[in-house]
PDB file of C-alpha atoms in Angstrom:
ATOM      1  CA  ALA A 441       8.542   8.574  -4.152  1.00  0.00           C
ATOM      2  CA  GLN A 442      11.076   6.309  -5.684  1.00  0.00           C
ATOM      3  CA  SER A 443      12.152   6.831  -8.947  1.00  0.00           C
ATOM      4  CA  VAL A 444      14.190   4.293 -11.585  1.00  0.00           C
ATOM      5  CA  SER A 445      16.101   6.541 -14.375  1.00  0.00           C
ATOM      6  CA  GLN A 446      17.457   4.703 -17.846  1.00  0.00           C
ATOM      7  CA  HIS A 447      20.192   6.457 -19.209  1.00  0.00           C
ATOM      8  CA  ASN A 448      19.813   5.355 -22.953  1.00  0.00           C
ATOM      9  CA  HIS A 449      16.234   5.478 -24.701  1.00  0.00           C
ATOM     10  CA  HIS A 450      17.689   3.258 -27.746  1.00  0.00           C
ATOM     11  CA  VAL A 451      20.927   1.300 -27.905  1.00  0.00           C
ATOM     12  CA  ILE A 452      22.035  -0.332 -31.360  1.00  0.00           C
ATOM     13  CA  LEU A 453      25.689  -2.650 -30.638  1.00  0.00           C
ATOM     14  CA  SER A 454      27.208  -4.537 -33.344  1.00  0.00           C
ATOM     15  CA  GLU A 455      27.673  -8.375 -32.485  1.00  0.00           C
ATOM     16  CA  ALA A 456      30.082  -8.826 -30.729  1.00  0.00           C
ATOM     17  CA  ALA A 457      30.128  -5.703 -28.519  1.00  0.00           C
ATOM     18  CA  SER A 458      30.081  -4.906 -25.040  1.00  0.00           C
ATOM     19  CA  LEU A 459      26.807  -3.602 -23.786  1.00  0.00           C
ATOM     20  CA  GLU A 460      26.320  -1.435 -20.573  1.00  0.00           C
ATOM     21  CA  LEU A 461      23.083   0.075 -19.660  1.00  0.00           C
ATOM     22  CA  GLY A 462      22.273   2.401 -16.971  1.00  0.00           C
ATOM     23  CA  CYS A 463      20.252   2.400 -14.487  1.00  0.00           C
ATOM     24  CA  ASN A 464      19.626   4.762 -11.274  1.00  0.00           C
ATOM     25  CA  TYR A 465      17.556   4.363  -8.832  1.00  0.00           C
ATOM     26  CA  SER A 466      16.339   7.663  -6.155  1.00  0.00           C
ATOM     27  CA  TYR A 467      15.947   6.118  -2.755  1.00  0.00           C
ATOM     28  CA  GLY A 468      18.396   6.138  -0.057  1.00  0.00           C
ATOM     29  CA  GLY A 469      17.132   3.592   2.028  1.00  0.00           C
ATOM     30  CA  THR A 470      17.399  -0.382   1.320  1.00  0.00           C
ATOM     31  CA  VAL A 471      16.226  -1.242  -2.205  1.00  0.00           C
ATOM     32  CA  ASN A 472      15.999  -3.743  -4.086  1.00  0.00           C
ATOM     33  CA  LEU A 473      17.035  -3.808  -8.231  1.00  0.00           C
ATOM     34  CA  PHE A 474      15.918  -5.857 -11.372  1.00  0.00           C
ATOM     35  CA  TRP A 475      15.945  -6.083 -14.585  1.00  0.00           C
ATOM     36  CA  TYR A 476      13.510  -7.274 -17.069  1.00  0.00           C
ATOM     37  CA  VAL A 477      14.160  -7.996 -20.495  1.00  0.00           C
ATOM     38  CA  GLN A 478      11.312  -7.896 -22.991  1.00  0.00           C
ATOM     39  CA  TYR A 479      11.779  -9.700 -26.482  1.00  0.00           C
ATOM     40  CA  PRO A 480       9.815  -8.505 -29.201  1.00  0.00           C
ATOM     41  CA  GLY A 481       5.885  -9.201 -28.315  1.00  0.00           C
ATOM     42  CA  GLN A 482       6.715 -11.107 -25.170  1.00  0.00           C
ATOM     43  CA  HIS A 483       6.253 -10.768 -21.470  1.00  0.00           C
ATOM     44  CA  LEU A 484       8.682  -9.275 -19.028  1.00  0.00           C
ATOM     45  CA  GLN A 485      10.691 -12.620 -17.875  1.00  0.00           C
ATOM     46  CA  LEU A 486      13.456 -11.613 -15.032  1.00  0.00           C
ATOM     47  CA  LEU A 487      17.174 -11.070 -16.118  1.00  0.00           C
ATOM     48  CA  LEU A 488      18.719 -10.929 -12.847  1.00  0.00           C
ATOM     49  CA  LYS A 489      17.653  -8.873  -9.430  1.00  0.00           C
ATOM     50  CA  TYR A 490      19.984  -7.956  -6.255  1.00  0.00           C
ATOM     51  CA  PHE A 491      18.142  -7.854  -2.885  1.00  0.00           C
ATOM     52  CA  SER A 492      21.320  -8.470  -0.413  1.00  0.00           C
ATOM     53  CA  GLY A 493      24.742  -9.807  -0.829  1.00  0.00           C
ATOM     54  CA  ASP A 494      27.265  -9.924  -3.472  1.00  0.00           C
ATOM     55  CA  PRO A 495      26.982  -6.356  -5.237  1.00  0.00           C
ATOM     56  CA  LEU A 496      28.054  -8.173  -8.794  1.00  0.00           C
ATOM     57  CA  VAL A 497      24.490 -10.088  -9.555  1.00  0.00           C
ATOM     58  CA  LYS A 498      24.850 -12.753 -12.420  1.00  0.00           C
ATOM     59  CA  GLY A 499      21.606 -13.294 -14.178  1.00  0.00           C
ATOM     60  CA  ILE A 500      20.322 -15.657 -16.910  1.00  0.00           C
ATOM     61  CA  LYS A 501      21.751 -14.993 -20.976  1.00  0.00           C
ATOM     62  CA  GLY A 502      25.198 -14.355 -20.065  1.00  0.00           C
ATOM     63  CA  PHE A 503      23.876 -10.801 -18.463  1.00  0.00           C
ATOM     64  CA  GLU A 504      25.522  -8.918 -15.035  1.00  0.00           C
ATOM     65  CA  ALA A 505      24.435  -6.049 -13.215  1.00  0.00           C
ATOM     66  CA  GLU A 506      26.445  -4.585  -9.690  1.00  0.00           C
ATOM     67  CA  PHE A 507      25.296  -2.611  -7.627  1.00  0.00           C
ATOM     68  CA  ILE A 508      26.552   0.409  -6.183  1.00  0.00           C
ATOM     69  CA  LYS A 509      25.075   1.904  -3.465  1.00  0.00           C
ATOM     70  CA  SER A 510      27.129   5.740  -3.518  1.00  0.00           C
ATOM     71  CA  LYS A 511      26.013   6.044  -6.717  1.00  0.00           C
ATOM     72  CA  PHE A 512      22.568   5.138  -6.508  1.00  0.00           C
ATOM     73  CA  SER A 513      22.830   2.826  -9.515  1.00  0.00           C
ATOM     74  CA  PHE A 514      22.061  -0.916 -10.920  1.00  0.00           C
ATOM     75  CA  ASN A 515      24.290  -1.016 -14.400  1.00  0.00           C
ATOM     76  CA  LEU A 516      23.110  -3.667 -16.744  1.00  0.00           C
ATOM     77  CA  ARG A 517      26.336  -5.252 -18.066  1.00  0.00           C
ATOM     78  CA  LYS A 518      27.286  -8.468 -20.949  1.00  0.00           C
ATOM     79  CA  PRO A 519      30.679  -8.237 -22.336  1.00  0.00           C
ATOM     80  CA  SER A 520      29.583 -10.037 -25.844  1.00  0.00           C
ATOM     81  CA  VAL A 521      25.921  -9.325 -27.225  1.00  0.00           C
ATOM     82  CA  GLN A 522      24.161 -11.212 -29.515  1.00  0.00           C
ATOM     83  CA  TRP A 523      21.867 -10.539 -32.602  1.00  0.00           C
ATOM     84  CA  SER A 524      18.834 -12.280 -29.842  1.00  0.00           C
ATOM     85  CA  ASP A 525      19.648  -9.901 -26.943  1.00  0.00           C
ATOM     86  CA  THR A 526      17.582  -7.762 -29.624  1.00  0.00           C
ATOM     87  CA  ALA A 527      14.769  -6.324 -27.008  1.00  0.00           C
ATOM     88  CA  GLU A 528      13.608  -4.004 -24.695  1.00  0.00           C
ATOM     89  CA  TYR A 529      15.116  -3.591 -21.044  1.00  0.00           C
ATOM     90  CA  PHE A 530      13.455  -2.838 -17.863  1.00  0.00           C
ATOM     91  CA  CYS A 531      15.111  -1.735 -14.375  1.00  0.00           C
ATOM     92  CA  ALA A 532      12.902  -1.521 -11.660  1.00  0.00           C
ATOM     93  CA  SER A 533      13.030  -1.350  -7.847  1.00  0.00           C
ATOM     94  CA  THR A 534      10.922  -1.864  -4.789  1.00  0.00           C
ATOM     95  CA  TYR A 535      12.288  -0.407  -1.345  1.00  0.00           C
ATOM     96  CA  SER A 536      12.104  -1.364   2.473  1.00  0.00           C
ATOM     97  CA  GLY A 537       9.444   1.137   3.794  1.00  0.00           C
ATOM     98  CA  ALA A 538       5.976   0.394   5.547  1.00  0.00           C
ATOM     99  CA  GLY A 539       5.126  -2.860   3.198  1.00  0.00           C
ATOM    100  CA  SER A 540       5.650  -1.324   0.037  1.00  0.00           C
ATOM    101  CA  TYR A 541       5.780  -3.506  -2.819  1.00  0.00           C
ATOM    102  CA  GLN A 542       5.172  -1.705  -5.346  1.00  0.00           C
ATOM    103  CA  LEU A 543       7.609  -2.045  -8.439  1.00  0.00           C
ATOM    104  CA  THR A 544       8.651   0.958  -9.733  1.00  0.00           C
ATOM    105  CA  PHE A 545       9.769   1.142 -13.172  1.00  0.00           C
ATOM    106  CA  GLY A 546      12.481   2.668 -15.396  1.00  0.00           C
ATOM    107  CA  LYS A 547      11.457   3.783 -19.097  1.00  0.00           C
ATOM    108  CA  GLY A 548      13.091   1.030 -20.940  1.00  0.00           C
ATOM    109  CA  THR A 549      16.355   0.878 -22.952  1.00  0.00           C
ATOM    110  CA  LYS A 550      15.720  -0.514 -26.695  1.00  0.00           C
ATOM    111  CA  LEU A 551      18.754  -2.471 -27.655  1.00  0.00           C
ATOM    112  CA  SER A 552      19.060  -3.450 -31.084  1.00  0.00           C
ATOM    113  CA  VAL A 553      21.992  -5.452 -31.962  1.00  0.00           C
ATOM    114  CA  ILE A 554      22.812  -5.433 -35.748  1.00  0.00           C
ATOM    115  CA  PRO A 555      24.027  -9.245 -37.317  1.00  0.00           C
TER     116      PRO A 555
ATOM    117  CA  GLU B  90       3.634 -25.475 -15.371  1.00  0.00           C
ATOM    118  CA  ALA B  91       3.284 -21.576 -13.041  1.00  0.00           C
ATOM    119  CA  GLN B  92       2.341 -19.121 -15.247  1.00  0.00           C
ATOM    120  CA  VAL B  93       0.179 -15.645 -15.289  1.00  0.00           C
ATOM    121  CA  THR B  94      -2.471 -16.323 -17.759  1.00  0.00           C
ATOM    122  CA  GLN B  95      -4.208 -13.350 -19.353  1.00  0.00           C
ATOM    123  CA  ASN B  96      -7.770 -12.837 -22.019  1.00  0.00           C
ATOM    124  CA  PRO B  97      -8.047 -11.814 -24.177  1.00  0.00           C
ATOM    125  CA  ARG B  98      -4.331 -10.995 -25.712  1.00  0.00           C
ATOM    126  CA  TYR B  99      -6.112  -8.128 -28.215  1.00  0.00           C
ATOM    127  CA  LEU B 100      -9.194  -6.454 -27.761  1.00  0.00           C
ATOM    128  CA  ILE B 101     -10.814  -3.380 -29.680  1.00  0.00           C
ATOM    129  CA  THR B 102     -13.254  -1.716 -28.734  1.00  0.00           C
ATOM    130  CA  VAL B 103     -15.494   1.671 -28.861  1.00  0.00           C
ATOM    131  CA  THR B 104     -15.600   4.327 -26.573  1.00  0.00           C
ATOM    132  CA  GLY B 105     -17.889   3.782 -23.265  1.00  0.00           C
ATOM    133  CA  LYS B 106     -18.223  -0.136 -23.845  1.00  0.00           C
ATOM    134  CA  LYS B 107     -17.558  -1.222 -20.451  1.00  0.00           C
ATOM    135  CA  LEU B 108     -14.789  -4.292 -20.824  1.00  0.00           C
ATOM    136  CA  THR B 109     -13.271  -6.908 -18.239  1.00  0.00           C
ATOM    137  CA  VAL B 110      -9.948  -7.778 -18.557  1.00  0.00           C
ATOM    138  CA  THR B 111      -9.413 -11.214 -16.585  1.00  0.00           C
ATOM    139  CA  CYS B 112      -5.861 -12.226 -14.726  1.00  0.00           C
ATOM    140  CA  SER B 113      -5.083 -15.517 -13.695  1.00  0.00           C
ATOM    141  CA  GLN B 114      -2.602 -17.198 -11.718  1.00  0.00           C
ATOM    142  CA  ASN B 115      -1.646 -20.829 -10.057  1.00  0.00           C
ATOM    143  CA  MET B 116       1.212 -20.377  -7.849  1.00  0.00           C
ATOM    144  CA  ASN B 117      -0.787 -19.440  -5.073  1.00  0.00           C
ATOM    145  CA  HIS B 118       0.424 -15.977  -4.573  1.00  0.00           C
ATOM    146  CA  GLU B 119      -1.116 -13.172  -2.383  1.00  0.00           C
ATOM    147  CA  TYR B 120       0.196 -10.106  -4.464  1.00  0.00           C
ATOM    148  CA  MET B 121      -1.151  -9.606  -7.588  1.00  0.00           C
ATOM    149  CA  SER B 122      -1.009  -6.141  -9.953  1.00  0.00           C
ATOM    150  CA  TRP B 123      -1.950  -4.517 -12.832  1.00  0.00           C
ATOM    151  CA  TYR B 124       0.581  -2.040 -14.511  1.00  0.00           C
ATOM    152  CA  ARG B 125       0.113  -0.072 -18.294  1.00  0.00           C
ATOM    153  CA  GLN B 126       2.764  -0.241 -20.466  1.00  0.00           C
ATOM    154  CA  ASP B 127       3.150   2.960 -22.863  1.00  0.00           C
ATOM    155  CA  PRO B 128       5.506   4.163 -25.489  1.00  0.00           C
ATOM    156  CA  GLY B 129       8.589   6.174 -23.481  1.00  0.00           C
ATOM    157  CA  LEU B 130       6.816   5.815 -20.237  1.00  0.00           C
ATOM    158  CA  GLY B 131       8.181   1.956 -19.353  1.00  0.00           C
ATOM    159  CA  LEU B 132       4.799   0.383 -16.832  1.00  0.00           C
ATOM    160  CA  ARG B 133       3.370   2.212 -14.186  1.00  0.00           C
ATOM    161  CA  GLN B 134       1.368   0.389 -11.816  1.00  0.00           C
ATOM    162  CA  ILE B 135      -2.907   0.960 -11.843  1.00  0.00           C
ATOM    163  CA  TYR B 136      -3.661  -1.312  -9.088  1.00  0.00           C
ATOM    164  CA  TYR B 137      -2.684  -3.940  -6.984  1.00  0.00           C
ATOM    165  CA  SER B 138      -3.731  -6.627  -4.064  1.00  0.00           C
ATOM    166  CA  MET B 139      -2.524  -7.797  -1.325  1.00  0.00           C
ATOM    167  CA  ASN B 140      -5.056 -10.808  -0.610  1.00  0.00           C
ATOM    168  CA  VAL B 141      -8.354 -11.633  -1.394  1.00  0.00           C
ATOM    169  CA  GLU B 142     -10.981  -8.758  -0.795  1.00  0.00           C
ATOM    170  CA  VAL B 143      -7.521  -6.181  -0.056  1.00  0.00           C
ATOM    171  CA  THR B 144      -7.337  -3.908  -3.264  1.00  0.00           C
ATOM    172  CA  ASP B 145      -4.922  -0.533  -3.675  1.00  0.00           C
ATOM    173  CA  LYS B 146      -4.401   2.025  -5.701  1.00  0.00           C
ATOM    174  CA  GLY B 147      -0.900   2.432  -7.693  1.00  0.00           C
ATOM    175  CA  ASP B 148       0.222   5.231  -9.073  1.00  0.00           C
ATOM    176  CA  VAL B 149      -2.525   5.464 -12.229  1.00  0.00           C
ATOM    177  CA  PRO B 150      -6.039   4.233 -11.024  1.00  0.00           C
ATOM    178  CA  GLU B 151      -8.172   6.293 -13.023  1.00  0.00           C
ATOM    179  CA  GLY B 152     -10.834   4.922 -14.772  1.00  0.00           C
ATOM    180  CA  TYR B 153      -9.998   1.956 -13.701  1.00  0.00           C
ATOM    181  CA  LYS B 154     -11.469  -0.794 -10.887  1.00  0.00           C
ATOM    182  CA  VAL B 155     -10.062  -4.219  -9.775  1.00  0.00           C
ATOM    183  CA  SER B 156     -11.608  -7.034  -7.561  1.00  0.00           C
ATOM    184  CA  ARG B 157     -10.413  -9.892  -5.964  1.00  0.00           C
ATOM    185  CA  LYS B 158     -12.515 -12.007  -5.073  1.00  0.00           C
ATOM    186  CA  GLU B 159     -10.848 -15.241  -5.542  1.00  0.00           C
ATOM    187  CA  LYS B 160      -6.693 -15.824  -4.194  1.00  0.00           C
ATOM    188  CA  ARG B 161      -6.037 -16.530  -7.939  1.00  0.00           C
ATOM    189  CA  ASN B 162      -7.781 -14.313  -9.965  1.00  0.00           C
ATOM    190  CA  PHE B 163      -7.727 -10.408 -10.442  1.00  0.00           C
ATOM    191  CA  PRO B 164      -9.676  -9.218 -13.103  1.00  0.00           C
ATOM    192  CA  LEU B 165      -9.096  -5.419 -14.563  1.00  0.00           C
ATOM    193  CA  ILE B 166     -12.461  -3.421 -15.254  1.00  0.00           C
ATOM    194  CA  LEU B 167     -13.016  -0.544 -16.998  1.00  0.00           C
ATOM    195  CA  GLU B 168     -16.312   0.382 -16.653  1.00  0.00           C
ATOM    196  CA  SER B 169     -16.183   3.214 -19.635  1.00  0.00           C
ATOM    197  CA  PRO B 170     -13.039   3.167 -21.319  1.00  0.00           C
ATOM    198  CA  SER B 171     -11.416   6.008 -22.899  1.00  0.00           C
ATOM    199  CA  PRO B 172      -8.966   6.440 -25.921  1.00  0.00           C
ATOM    200  CA  ASN B 173      -6.204   7.667 -23.815  1.00  0.00           C
ATOM    201  CA  GLN B 174      -6.347   3.835 -21.882  1.00  0.00           C
ATOM    202  CA  THR B 175      -5.435   2.373 -25.365  1.00  0.00           C
ATOM    203  CA  SER B 176      -2.439   0.562 -24.492  1.00  0.00           C
ATOM    204  CA  LEU B 177      -0.514  -2.706 -23.390  1.00  0.00           C
ATOM    205  CA  TYR B 178      -1.245  -4.062 -19.677  1.00  0.00           C
ATOM    206  CA  PHE B 179       0.710  -6.333 -17.696  1.00  0.00           C
ATOM    207  CA  CYS B 180      -0.628  -8.521 -14.917  1.00  0.00           C
ATOM    208  CA  ALA B 181       1.885 -10.463 -11.885  1.00  0.00           C
ATOM    209  CA  SER B 182       1.981 -11.531  -9.435  1.00  0.00           C
ATOM    210  CA  ARG B 183       4.640 -12.555  -6.869  1.00  0.00           C
ATOM    211  CA  LEU B 184       4.516 -14.266  -3.463  1.00  0.00           C
ATOM    212  CA  LEU B 185       4.639 -11.845  -0.662  1.00  0.00           C
ATOM    213  CA  SER B 186       6.207 -13.821   2.252  1.00  0.00           C
ATOM    214  CA  GLY B 187       9.848 -13.088   0.633  1.00  0.00           C
ATOM    215  CA  GLY B 188      10.094  -9.850   1.236  1.00  0.00           C
ATOM    216  CA  GLU B 189      10.580  -6.460  -1.179  1.00  0.00           C
ATOM    217  CA  GLY B 190      13.174  -8.588  -3.025  1.00  0.00           C
ATOM    218  CA  GLU B 191      11.094 -11.443  -3.687  1.00  0.00           C
ATOM    219  CA  THR B 192      10.291 -12.182  -8.028  1.00  0.00           C
ATOM    220  CA  GLN B 193       6.900 -10.564  -9.753  1.00  0.00           C
ATOM    221  CA  TYR B 194       5.894 -12.686 -13.123  1.00  0.00           C
ATOM    222  CA  PHE B 195       4.249 -11.497 -15.739  1.00  0.00           C
ATOM    223  CA  GLY B 196       1.481 -12.475 -17.758  1.00  0.00           C
ATOM    224  CA  PRO B 197       1.790 -12.289 -21.873  1.00  0.00           C
ATOM    225  CA  GLY B 198       0.040  -9.320 -21.628  1.00  0.00           C
ATOM    226  CA  THR B 199      -3.246  -7.870 -23.750  1.00  0.00           C
ATOM    227  CA  ARG B 200      -3.077  -4.983 -26.374  1.00  0.00           C
ATOM    228  CA  LEU B 201      -6.229  -2.891 -25.516  1.00  0.00           C
ATOM    229  CA  LEU B 202      -6.917  -0.712 -28.209  1.00  0.00           C
ATOM    230  CA  VAL B 203     -10.065   2.004 -28.191  1.00  0.00           C
ATOM    231  CA  LEU B 204     -11.509   3.709 -30.730  1.00  0.00           C
TER     232      LEU B 204
END
């Protein structure tokens, strides 16, 4: 079964610091990868996704992620975080196999940005 | 406005008292799904449905039922709730036509407390 691992449980940064959140997936076949964000008390929103093409994906709010197939990774980055980026971030995947559309989530990384 | 709605948003109940959480989407999506979110565990899929009258188990189906009698609605039923079902529940939907890379859209969540 596929799985998604997020390296950090809680990350604390000061405003203007650079951000990189790690994500690794286990499936060796064709995968589709997503980053979702959950602001406090809100539902999940899609930040960005990769399913083919350019491995460097740009999303909303200045976020980007790079798909590195050889490392089974899809790390999320932002060059300069703001207090409003305080949220929980989830990496997720689906994989191309047997018509499965299940979205498998990592356990999430809580980001706290200090003004 | 395209959206997934859930009701109720907050629910406190007692062990054994049957309850239903409703989910509705207005995007004509074939695929609908229920997740539960628990601290440190991320989101785990409970049940999903590929279309009307087609449902299947996710990773944590025990203690839950679903039905899909209409395309837009996908209620989650707890016949005899127990305290370990205290959680935050999300409904989601997506198109099937785009393949595994299609985005899932999430509802606002239902916070359930079982005493």
